[in-house]
Tab-separated table of C-alpha atoms and ligand atoms in Angstrom:
chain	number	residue	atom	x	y	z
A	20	UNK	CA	4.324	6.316	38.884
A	21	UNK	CA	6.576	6.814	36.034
A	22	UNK	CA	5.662	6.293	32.857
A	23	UNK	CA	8.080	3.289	31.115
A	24	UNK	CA	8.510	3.370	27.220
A	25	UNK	CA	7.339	0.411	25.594
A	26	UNK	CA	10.008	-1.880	24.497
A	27	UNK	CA	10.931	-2.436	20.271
A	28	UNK	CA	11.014	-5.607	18.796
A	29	UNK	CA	14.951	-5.638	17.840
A	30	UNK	CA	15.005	-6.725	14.385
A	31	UNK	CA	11.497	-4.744	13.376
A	32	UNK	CA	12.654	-1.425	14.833
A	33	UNK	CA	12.518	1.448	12.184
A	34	UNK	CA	16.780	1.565	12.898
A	35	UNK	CA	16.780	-1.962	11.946
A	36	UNK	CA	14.779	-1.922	9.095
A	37	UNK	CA	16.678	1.242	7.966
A	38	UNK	CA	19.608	-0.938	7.788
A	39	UNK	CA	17.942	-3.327	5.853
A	40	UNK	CA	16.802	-0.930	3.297
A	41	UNK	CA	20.473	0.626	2.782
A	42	UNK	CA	22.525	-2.469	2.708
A	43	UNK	CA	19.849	-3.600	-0.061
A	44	UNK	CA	20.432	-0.789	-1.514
A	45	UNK	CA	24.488	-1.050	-1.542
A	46	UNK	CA	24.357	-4.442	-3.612
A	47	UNK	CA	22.243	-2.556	-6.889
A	48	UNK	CA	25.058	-1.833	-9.729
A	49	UNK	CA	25.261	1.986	-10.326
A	50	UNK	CA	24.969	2.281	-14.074
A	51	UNK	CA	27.299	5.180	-13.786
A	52	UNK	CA	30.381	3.207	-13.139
A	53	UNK	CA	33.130	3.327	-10.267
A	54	UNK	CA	34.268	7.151	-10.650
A	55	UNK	CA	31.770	9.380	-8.777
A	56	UNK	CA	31.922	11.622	-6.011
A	57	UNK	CA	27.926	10.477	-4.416
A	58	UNK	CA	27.492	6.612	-4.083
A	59	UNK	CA	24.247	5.467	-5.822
A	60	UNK	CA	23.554	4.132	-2.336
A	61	UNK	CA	23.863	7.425	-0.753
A	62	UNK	CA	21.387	8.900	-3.730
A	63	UNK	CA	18.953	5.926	-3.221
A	64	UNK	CA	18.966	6.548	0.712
A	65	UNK	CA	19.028	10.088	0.849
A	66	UNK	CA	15.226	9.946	-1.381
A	67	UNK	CA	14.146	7.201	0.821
A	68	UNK	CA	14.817	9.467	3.541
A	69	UNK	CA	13.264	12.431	1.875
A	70	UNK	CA	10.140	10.170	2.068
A	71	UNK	CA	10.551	8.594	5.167
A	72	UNK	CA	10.675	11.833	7.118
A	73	UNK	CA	7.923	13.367	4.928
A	74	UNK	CA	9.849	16.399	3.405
A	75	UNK	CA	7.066	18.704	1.699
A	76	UNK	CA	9.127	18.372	-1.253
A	77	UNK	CA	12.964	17.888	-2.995
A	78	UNK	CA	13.922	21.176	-2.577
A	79	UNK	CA	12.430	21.670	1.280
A	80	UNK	CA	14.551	18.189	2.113
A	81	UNK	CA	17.365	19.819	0.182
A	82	UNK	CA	17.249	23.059	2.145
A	83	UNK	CA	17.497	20.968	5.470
A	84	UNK	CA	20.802	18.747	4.491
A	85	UNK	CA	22.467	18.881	7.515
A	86	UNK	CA	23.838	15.772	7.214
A	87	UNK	CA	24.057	14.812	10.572
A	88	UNK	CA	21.265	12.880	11.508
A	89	UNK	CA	20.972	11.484	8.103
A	90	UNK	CA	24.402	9.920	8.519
A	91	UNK	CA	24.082	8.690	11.844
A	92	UNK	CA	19.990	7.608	11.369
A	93	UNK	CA	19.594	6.390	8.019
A	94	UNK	CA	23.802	5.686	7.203
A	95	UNK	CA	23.923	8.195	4.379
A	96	UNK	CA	27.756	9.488	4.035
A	97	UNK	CA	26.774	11.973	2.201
A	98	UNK	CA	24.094	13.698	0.667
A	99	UNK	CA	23.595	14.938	-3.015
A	100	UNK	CA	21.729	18.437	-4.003
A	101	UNK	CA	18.558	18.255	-5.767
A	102	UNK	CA	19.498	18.371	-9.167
A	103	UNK	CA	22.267	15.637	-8.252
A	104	UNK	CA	20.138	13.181	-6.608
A	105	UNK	CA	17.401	13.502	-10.186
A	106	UNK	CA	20.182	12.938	-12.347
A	107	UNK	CA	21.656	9.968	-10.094
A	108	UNK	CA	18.462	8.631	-10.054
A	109	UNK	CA	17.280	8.923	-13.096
A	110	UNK	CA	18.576	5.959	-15.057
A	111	UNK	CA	17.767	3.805	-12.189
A	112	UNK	CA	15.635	0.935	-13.193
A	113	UNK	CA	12.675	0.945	-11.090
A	114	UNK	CA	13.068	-3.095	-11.030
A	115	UNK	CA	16.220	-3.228	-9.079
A	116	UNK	CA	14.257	-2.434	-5.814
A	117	UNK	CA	12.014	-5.505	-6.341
A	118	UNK	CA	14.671	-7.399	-3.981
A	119	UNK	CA	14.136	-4.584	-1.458
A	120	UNK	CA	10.086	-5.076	-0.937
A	121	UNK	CA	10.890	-8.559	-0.769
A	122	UNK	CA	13.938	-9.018	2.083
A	123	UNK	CA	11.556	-6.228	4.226
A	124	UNK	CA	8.581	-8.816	3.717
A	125	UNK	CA	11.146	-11.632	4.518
A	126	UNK	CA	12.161	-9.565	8.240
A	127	UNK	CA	8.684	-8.905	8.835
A	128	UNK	CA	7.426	-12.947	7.726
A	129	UNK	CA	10.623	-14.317	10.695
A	130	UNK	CA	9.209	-11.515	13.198
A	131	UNK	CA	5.661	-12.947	12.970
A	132	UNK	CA	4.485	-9.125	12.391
A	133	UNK	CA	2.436	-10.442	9.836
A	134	UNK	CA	0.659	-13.439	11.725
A	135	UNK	CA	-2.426	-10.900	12.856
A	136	UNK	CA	-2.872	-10.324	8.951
A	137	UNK	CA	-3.280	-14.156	8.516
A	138	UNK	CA	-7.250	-13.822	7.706
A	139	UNK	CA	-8.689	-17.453	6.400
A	140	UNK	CA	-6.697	-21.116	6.904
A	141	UNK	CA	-3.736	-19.529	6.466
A	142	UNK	CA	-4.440	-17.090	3.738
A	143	UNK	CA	-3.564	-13.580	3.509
A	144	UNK	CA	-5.792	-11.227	2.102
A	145	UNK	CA	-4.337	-9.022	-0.729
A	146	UNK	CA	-6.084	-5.955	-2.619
A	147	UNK	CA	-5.062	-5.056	-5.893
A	148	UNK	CA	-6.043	-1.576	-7.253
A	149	UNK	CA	-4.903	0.937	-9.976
A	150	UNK	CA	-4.265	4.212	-9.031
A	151	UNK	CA	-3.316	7.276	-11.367
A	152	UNK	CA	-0.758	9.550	-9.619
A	153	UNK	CA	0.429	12.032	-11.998
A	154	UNK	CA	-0.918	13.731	-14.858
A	155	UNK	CA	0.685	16.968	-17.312
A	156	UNK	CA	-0.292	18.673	-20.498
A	157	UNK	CA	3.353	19.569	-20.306
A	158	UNK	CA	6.066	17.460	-18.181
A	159	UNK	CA	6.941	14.462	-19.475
A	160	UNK	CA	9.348	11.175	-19.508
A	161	UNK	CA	9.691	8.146	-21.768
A	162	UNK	CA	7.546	6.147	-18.719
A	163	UNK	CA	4.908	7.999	-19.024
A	164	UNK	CA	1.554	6.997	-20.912
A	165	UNK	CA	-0.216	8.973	-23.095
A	166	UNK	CA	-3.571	10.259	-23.660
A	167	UNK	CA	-4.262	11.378	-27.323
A	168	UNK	CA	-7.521	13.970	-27.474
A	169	UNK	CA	-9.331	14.647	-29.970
A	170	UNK	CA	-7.818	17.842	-31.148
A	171	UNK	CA	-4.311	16.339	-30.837
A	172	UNK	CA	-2.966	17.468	-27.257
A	173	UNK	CA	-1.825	14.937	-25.058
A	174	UNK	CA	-2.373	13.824	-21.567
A	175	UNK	CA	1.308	12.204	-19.822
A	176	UNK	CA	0.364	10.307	-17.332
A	177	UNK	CA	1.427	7.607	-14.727
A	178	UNK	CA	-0.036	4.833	-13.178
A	179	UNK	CA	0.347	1.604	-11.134
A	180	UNK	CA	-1.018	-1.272	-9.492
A	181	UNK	CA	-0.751	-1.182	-6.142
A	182	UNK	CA	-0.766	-4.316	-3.702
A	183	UNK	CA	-1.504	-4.389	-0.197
A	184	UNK	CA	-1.831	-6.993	2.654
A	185	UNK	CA	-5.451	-6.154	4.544
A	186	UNK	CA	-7.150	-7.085	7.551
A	187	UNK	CA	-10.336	-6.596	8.468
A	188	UNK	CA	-9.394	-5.866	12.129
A	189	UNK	CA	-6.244	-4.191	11.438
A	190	UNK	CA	-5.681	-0.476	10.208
A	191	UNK	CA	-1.956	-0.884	9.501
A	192	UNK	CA	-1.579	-2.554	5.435
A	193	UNK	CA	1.453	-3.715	4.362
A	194	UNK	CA	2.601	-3.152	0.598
A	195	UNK	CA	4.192	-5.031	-1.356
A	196	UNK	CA	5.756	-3.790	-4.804
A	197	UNK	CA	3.523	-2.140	-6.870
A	198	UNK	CA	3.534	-2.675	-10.901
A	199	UNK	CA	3.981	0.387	-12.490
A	200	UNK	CA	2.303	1.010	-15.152
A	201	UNK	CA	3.996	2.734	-18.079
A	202	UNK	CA	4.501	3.229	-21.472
A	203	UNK	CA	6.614	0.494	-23.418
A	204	UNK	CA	10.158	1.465	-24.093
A	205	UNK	CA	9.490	4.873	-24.884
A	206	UNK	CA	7.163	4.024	-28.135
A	207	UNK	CA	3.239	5.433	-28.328
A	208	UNK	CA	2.066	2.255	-26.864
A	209	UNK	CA	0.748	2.455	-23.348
A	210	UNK	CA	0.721	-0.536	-20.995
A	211	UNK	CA	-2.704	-1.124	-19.275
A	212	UNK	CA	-3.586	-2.379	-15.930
A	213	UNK	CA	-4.871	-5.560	-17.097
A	214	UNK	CA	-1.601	-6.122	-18.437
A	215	UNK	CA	0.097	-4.874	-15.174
A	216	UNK	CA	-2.012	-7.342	-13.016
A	217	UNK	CA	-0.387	-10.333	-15.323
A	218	UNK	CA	2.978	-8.779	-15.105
A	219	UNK	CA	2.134	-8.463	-11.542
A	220	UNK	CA	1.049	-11.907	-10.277
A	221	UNK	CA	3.683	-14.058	-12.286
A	222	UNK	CA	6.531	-11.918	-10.218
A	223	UNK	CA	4.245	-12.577	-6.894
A	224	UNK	CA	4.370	-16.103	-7.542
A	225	UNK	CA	8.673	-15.898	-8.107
A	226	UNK	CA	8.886	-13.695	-5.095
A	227	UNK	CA	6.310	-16.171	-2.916
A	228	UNK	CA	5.759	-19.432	-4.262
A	229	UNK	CA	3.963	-21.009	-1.208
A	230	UNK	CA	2.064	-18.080	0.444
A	231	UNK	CA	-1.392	-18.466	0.494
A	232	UNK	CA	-3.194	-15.616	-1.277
A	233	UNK	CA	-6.538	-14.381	-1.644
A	234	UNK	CA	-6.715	-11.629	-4.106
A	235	UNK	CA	-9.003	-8.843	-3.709
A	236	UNK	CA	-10.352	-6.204	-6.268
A	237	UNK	CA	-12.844	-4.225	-7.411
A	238	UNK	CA	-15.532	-5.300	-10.249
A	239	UNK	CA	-13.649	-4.106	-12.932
A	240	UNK	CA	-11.446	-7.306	-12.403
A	241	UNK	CA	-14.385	-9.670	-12.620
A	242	UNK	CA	-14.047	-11.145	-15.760
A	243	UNK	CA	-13.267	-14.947	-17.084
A	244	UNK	CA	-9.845	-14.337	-18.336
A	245	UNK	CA	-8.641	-12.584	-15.213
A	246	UNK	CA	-9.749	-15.171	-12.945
A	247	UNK	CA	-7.778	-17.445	-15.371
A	248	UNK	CA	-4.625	-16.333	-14.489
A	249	UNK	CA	-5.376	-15.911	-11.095
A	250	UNK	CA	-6.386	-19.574	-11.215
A	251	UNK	CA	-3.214	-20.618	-12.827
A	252	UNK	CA	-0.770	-18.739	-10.200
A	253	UNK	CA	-2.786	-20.550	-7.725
A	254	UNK	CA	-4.424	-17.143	-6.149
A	255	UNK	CA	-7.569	-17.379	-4.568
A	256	UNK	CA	-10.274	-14.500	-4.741
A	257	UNK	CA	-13.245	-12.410	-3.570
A	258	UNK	CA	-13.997	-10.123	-6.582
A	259	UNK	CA	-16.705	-7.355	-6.880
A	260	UNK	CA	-19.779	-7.967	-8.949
A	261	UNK	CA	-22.241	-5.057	-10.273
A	262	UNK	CA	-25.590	-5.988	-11.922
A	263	UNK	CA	-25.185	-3.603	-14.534
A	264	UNK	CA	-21.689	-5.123	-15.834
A	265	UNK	CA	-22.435	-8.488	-14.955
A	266	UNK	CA	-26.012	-8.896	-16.064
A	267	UNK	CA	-25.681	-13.010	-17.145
A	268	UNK	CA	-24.525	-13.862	-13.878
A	269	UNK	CA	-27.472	-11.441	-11.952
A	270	UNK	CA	-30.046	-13.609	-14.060
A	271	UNK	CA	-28.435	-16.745	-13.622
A	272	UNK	CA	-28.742	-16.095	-9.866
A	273	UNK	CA	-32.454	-14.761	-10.301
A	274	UNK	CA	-32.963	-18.622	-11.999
A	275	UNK	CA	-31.564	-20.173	-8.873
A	276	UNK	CA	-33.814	-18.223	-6.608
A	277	UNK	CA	-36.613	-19.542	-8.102
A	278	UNK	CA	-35.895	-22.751	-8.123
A	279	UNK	CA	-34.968	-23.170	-4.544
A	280	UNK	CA	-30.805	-23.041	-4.575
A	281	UNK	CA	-30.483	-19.895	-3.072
A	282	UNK	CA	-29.453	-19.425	0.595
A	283	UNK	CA	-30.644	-17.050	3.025
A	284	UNK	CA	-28.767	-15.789	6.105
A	285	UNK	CA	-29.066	-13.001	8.161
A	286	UNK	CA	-27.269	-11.405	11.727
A	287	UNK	CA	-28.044	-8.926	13.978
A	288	UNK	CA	-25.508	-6.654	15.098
A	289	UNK	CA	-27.379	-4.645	18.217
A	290	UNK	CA	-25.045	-2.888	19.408
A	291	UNK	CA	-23.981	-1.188	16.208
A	292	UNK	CA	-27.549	-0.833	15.170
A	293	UNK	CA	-26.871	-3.176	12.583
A	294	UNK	CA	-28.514	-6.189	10.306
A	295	UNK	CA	-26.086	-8.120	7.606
A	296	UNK	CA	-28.354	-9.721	5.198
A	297	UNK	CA	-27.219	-12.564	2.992
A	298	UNK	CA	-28.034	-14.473	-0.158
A	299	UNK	CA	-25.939	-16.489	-1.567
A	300	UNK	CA	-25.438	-19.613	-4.655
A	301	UNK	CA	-22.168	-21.837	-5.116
A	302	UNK	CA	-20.784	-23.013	-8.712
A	303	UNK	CA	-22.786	-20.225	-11.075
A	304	UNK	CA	-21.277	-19.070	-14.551
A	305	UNK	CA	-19.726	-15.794	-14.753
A	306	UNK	CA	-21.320	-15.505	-17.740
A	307	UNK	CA	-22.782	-17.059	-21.056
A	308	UNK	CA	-19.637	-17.012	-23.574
A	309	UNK	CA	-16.941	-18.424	-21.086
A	310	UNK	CA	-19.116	-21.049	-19.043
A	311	UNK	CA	-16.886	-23.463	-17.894
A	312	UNK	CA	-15.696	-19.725	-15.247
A	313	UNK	CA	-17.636	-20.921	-12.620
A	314	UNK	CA	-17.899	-18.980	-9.569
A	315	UNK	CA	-19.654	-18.656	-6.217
A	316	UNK	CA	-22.118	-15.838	-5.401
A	317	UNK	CA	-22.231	-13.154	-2.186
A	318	UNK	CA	-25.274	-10.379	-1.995
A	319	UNK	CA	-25.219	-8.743	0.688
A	320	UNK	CA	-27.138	-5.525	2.366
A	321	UNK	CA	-26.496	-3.832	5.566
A	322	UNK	CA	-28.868	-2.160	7.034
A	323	UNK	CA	-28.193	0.715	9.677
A	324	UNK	CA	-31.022	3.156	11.008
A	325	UNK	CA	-29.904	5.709	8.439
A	326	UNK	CA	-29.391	3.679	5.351
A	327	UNK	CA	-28.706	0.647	3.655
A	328	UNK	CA	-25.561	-0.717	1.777
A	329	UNK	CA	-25.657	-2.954	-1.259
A	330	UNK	CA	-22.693	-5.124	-1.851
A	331	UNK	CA	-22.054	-8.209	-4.198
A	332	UNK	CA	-18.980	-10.835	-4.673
A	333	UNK	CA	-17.854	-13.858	-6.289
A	334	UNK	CA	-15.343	-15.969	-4.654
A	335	UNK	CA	-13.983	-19.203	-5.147
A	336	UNK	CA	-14.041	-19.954	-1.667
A	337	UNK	CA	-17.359	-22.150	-0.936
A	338	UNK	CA	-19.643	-20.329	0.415
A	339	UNK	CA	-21.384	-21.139	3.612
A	340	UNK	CA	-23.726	-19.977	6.454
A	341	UNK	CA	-20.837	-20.429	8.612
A	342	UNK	CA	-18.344	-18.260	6.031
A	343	UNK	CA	-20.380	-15.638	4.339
A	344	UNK	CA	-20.132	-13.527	6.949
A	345	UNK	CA	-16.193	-13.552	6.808
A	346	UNK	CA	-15.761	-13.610	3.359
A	347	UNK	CA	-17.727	-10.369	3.271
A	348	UNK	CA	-15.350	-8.654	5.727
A	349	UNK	CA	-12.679	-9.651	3.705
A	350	UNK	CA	-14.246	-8.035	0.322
A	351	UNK	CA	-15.447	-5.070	2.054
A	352	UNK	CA	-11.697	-4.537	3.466
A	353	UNK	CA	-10.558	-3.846	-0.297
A	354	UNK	CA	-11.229	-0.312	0.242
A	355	UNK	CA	-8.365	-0.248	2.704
A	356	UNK	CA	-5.876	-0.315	-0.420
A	357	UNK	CA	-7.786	2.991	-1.595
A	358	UNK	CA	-8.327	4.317	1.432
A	359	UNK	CA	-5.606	3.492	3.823
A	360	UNK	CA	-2.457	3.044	1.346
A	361	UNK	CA	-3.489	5.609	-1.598
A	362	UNK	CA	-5.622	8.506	0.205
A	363	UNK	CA	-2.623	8.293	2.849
A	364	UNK	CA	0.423	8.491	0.328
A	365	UNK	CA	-1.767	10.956	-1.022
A	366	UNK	CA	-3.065	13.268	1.944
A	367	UNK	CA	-0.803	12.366	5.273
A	368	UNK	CA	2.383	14.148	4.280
A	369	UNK	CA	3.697	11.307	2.011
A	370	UNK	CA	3.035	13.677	-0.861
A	371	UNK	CA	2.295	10.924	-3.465
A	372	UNK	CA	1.005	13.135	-6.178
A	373	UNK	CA	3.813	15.929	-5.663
A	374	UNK	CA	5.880	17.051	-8.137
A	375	UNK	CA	9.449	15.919	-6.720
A	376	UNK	CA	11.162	15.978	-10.373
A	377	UNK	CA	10.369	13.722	-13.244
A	378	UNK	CA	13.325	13.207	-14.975
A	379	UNK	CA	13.617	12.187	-18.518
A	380	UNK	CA	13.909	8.126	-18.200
A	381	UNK	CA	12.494	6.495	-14.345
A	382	UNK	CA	12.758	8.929	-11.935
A	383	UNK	CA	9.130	9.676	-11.214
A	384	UNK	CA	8.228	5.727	-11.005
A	385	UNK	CA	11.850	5.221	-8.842
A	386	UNK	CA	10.690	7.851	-6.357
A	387	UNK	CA	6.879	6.738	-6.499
A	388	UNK	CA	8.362	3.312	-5.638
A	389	UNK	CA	10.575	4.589	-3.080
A	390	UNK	CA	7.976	6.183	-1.328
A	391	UNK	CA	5.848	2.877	-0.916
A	392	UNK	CA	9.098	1.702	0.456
A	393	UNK	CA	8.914	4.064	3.057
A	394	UNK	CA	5.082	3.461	3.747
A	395	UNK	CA	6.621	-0.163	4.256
A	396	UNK	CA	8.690	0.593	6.531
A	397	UNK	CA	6.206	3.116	8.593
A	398	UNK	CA	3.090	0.367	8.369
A	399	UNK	CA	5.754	-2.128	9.149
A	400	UNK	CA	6.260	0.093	13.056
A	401	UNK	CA	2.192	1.121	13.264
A	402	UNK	CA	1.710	-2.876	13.162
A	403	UNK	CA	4.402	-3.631	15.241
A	404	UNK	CA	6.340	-1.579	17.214
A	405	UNK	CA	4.558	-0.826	21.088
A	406	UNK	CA	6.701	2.695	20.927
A	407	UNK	CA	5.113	4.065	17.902
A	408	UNK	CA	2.243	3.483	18.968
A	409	UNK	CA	2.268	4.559	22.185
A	410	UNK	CA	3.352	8.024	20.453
A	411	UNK	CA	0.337	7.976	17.648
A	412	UNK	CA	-1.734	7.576	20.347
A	413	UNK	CA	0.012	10.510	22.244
A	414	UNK	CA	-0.484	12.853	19.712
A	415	UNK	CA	-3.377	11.919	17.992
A	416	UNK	CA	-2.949	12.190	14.918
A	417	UNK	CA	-0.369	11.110	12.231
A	418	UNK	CA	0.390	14.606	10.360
A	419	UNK	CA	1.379	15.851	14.243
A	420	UNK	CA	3.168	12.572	14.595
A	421	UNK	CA	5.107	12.872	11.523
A	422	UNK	CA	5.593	16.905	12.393
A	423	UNK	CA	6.788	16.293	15.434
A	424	UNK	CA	9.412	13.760	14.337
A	425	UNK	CA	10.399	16.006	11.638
A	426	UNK	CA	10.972	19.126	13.764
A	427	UNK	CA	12.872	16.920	16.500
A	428	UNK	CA	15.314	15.678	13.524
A	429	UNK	CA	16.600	18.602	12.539
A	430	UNK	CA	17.139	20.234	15.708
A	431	UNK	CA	19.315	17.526	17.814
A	432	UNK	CA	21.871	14.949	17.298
A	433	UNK	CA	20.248	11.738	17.721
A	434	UNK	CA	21.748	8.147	17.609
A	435	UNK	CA	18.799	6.305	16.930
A	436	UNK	CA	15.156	6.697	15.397
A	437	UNK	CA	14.382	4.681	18.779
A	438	UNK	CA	15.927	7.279	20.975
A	439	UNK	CA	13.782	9.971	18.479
A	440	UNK	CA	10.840	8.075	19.061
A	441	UNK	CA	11.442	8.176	22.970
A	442	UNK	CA	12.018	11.956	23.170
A	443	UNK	CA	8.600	12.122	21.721
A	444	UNK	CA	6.950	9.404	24.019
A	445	UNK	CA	9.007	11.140	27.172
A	446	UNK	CA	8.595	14.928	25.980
A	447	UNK	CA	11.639	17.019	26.170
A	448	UNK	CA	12.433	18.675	29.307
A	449	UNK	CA	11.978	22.619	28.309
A	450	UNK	CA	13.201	25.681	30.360
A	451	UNK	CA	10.540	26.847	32.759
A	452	UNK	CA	10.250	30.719	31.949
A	453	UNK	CA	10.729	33.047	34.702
A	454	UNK	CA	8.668	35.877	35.164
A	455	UNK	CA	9.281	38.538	37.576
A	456	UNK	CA	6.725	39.356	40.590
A	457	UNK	CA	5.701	42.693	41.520
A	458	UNK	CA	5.603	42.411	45.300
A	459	UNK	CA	4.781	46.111	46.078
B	504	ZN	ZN1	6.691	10.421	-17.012
């Protein structure tokens, strides 16, 4: 029986989307005018490649710039060294690739890739989380923020909000574009993530005014005048709750236990070992100064034969025995955006915290947001594309995967990612040795 190679969805195939990316790329105005020897295009493509095929760092990718397979895989005519590509790159405003995240999103939405992400009447869930992903006493840029200490030294550091799609049931997470976080126009005042999140919903809203959202973050973003704005972009939202930082509301619910309101619910999961307890209250204040924030109540403990998890929410979704059970699989997915977009930029050869220049103006938020576009693209095949798959799955492992597809790249003239991916899935043929037999 021969083993067939799963066929690609056309238009969501990593060649395809490549394409996409580069002819997005070839409409952004190069601030450096008409005269130059690299395209801004080629510069832009040649560091989403960098990232896409998981170079160690700038100078490794730089070292390996045989241009073949970069021209014929990812389009680039030609690519610049690595002090070129940082100075190209440098004045870049990270903005201009906002378009970018957005027609990728747009290929993916008229594929129906994202229809298994659809998680409640139509809703997508999306986390929001801050992440901090490079700090110096000594390298800096007019992005980055600054910590003051006490005995005058200063922290440079940079952050952003990143956004994911989730699933419960799916690993794959698809980004969208995150909101840096940075210092304002070059001055001693740092940008927060509060601020980012503002920044950050308002553009959601011009990129997708009629996608159903339902926002999901971490406790920190529990507060009234958060769930204000979310409210007026027309975002739902399961938030996290702690008793300690949200001890009005914890008392409130305490009052409602006692006089009856509470509901209890509770499922056995027996072939995990596992019982979800519930208690829950609709329409409660968030708390005493800012009243009128009203805002339905999820406790929740699960209880394995080891140990037992403690979990609390407030959504404005109503809150039922026939929901609570959902709507806690959606807030417990949140840690996916840690987990499966920040720990993987971070530890699965994506390099997110590595040094690949910093420039003096953008260039370390331009390349952090060129790498998400890359983790795009990749989620974008690990949700849809059979091949890929099928390969993962071969190999076991995403760091071989990525290896693999690296070491393959550089060693034969391909015409296609696809035909890459195949080699993988197929194996190459290699030469049988031959030894020689004593036959005395
Ligand atoms: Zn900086």
């Amino acid at each position: 029986m021969s083993i067939v190679a799963p066929k690609a969805r056309k238009h969501l195939s990593a060649d395809a989307l490549f394409h996409l990316v580069r002819s997005g790329f070839a409409t952004m105005p190069d601030p450096r005018g008409e005269e130059v020897n690299i395209s801004l295009t080629d510069a832009l493509m040649s560091a989403f490649a960098m990232f896409s095929l998981k170079a160690p760092s700038l100078l490794a990718f730089d070292k390996e710039r045989a241009e073949g397979n970069l021209h014929t895989i990812y389009g680039i005519e030609r690519v610049p060294c690595d002090t070129h590509m940082r100075e190209i790159l440098d004045p870049v405003s990270p903005k201009v690739l906002r378009p970018l995240f957005k027609s990728l999103f747009r290929q993916l939405q008229r594929g129906k890739a994202l229809e298994p992400l659809v998680f409640l009447e139509g809703h997508y869930l999306l986390a929001l989380d801050g992440t901090e992903y490079f700090t110096s006493k000594t390298i800096h840029c007019a992005s980055c923020l600054h910590r003051v200490h006490r005995n005058g030294s200063i922290t440079y550091a940079h952050q952003m909000l990143g956004a994911a799609l989730i699933h419960p049931d799916q690993r794959a997470v698809i980004p969208l574009m995150p909101e840096p976080i940075v210092n304002c126009d070059g001055t001693d005042k740092n940008d927060c993530e509060r601020n980012a999140a503002k920044r950050f919903v308002a553009r959601l809203r011009q990129d997708h005014p009629h996608l159903k959202f339902i926002v999901t973050e971490d406790s920190l973003s529990s507060n009234a005048p958060h769930i204000e704005t979310l409210q007026d972009y027309d975002l739902r939202y399961i938030l996290g709750v702690k008793e300690g930082d949200h001890t009005y509301l914890f008392q409130q619910v305490q009052a409602a236990e006692q006089a009856g309101r509470v509901t209890y619910y509770e499922r056995h999961e027996r072939a995990a070992g596992l019982v979800h307890r519930f208690r829950f209250v609709n329409d409660m204040p968030l708390n005493a100064s800012q009243a009128h924030v009203r805002v339905n109540f999820i406790e929740y403990w699960e209880s394995g034969e080891a140990k037992v998890q403690h979990f609390s929410w407030v959504t404005d979704i109503r809150v039922s025995k026939r929901t609570v059970y959902h709507l806690m699989r959606g807030g417990r997915a949140r840690w996916k955006i840690e987990n499966e977009t920040f720990n993987t930029l971070k530890n699965q050869g994506y390099n997110f915290e590595h040094n690949y220049g910093h420039g003096e103006q953008h260039l370390s938020v331009v390349f952090a947001m060129l790498m998400m576009l890359a983790f795009l693209v990749d989620q974008a095949q690990q949700l849809c594309c059979a091949l890929f798959q099928a390969v993962w799955a071969k190999l076991g492992s995403k760091r071989l995967l990525w290896e693999r597809r690296r070491a393959l790249f550089y060693t034969y003239a391909l015409a296609s990612m696809r035909q890459l991916f195949e080699a993988l899935f197929y194996g190459l043929k290699k030469p049988t040795p031959v030894f020689g037999f004593d036959s005395a």
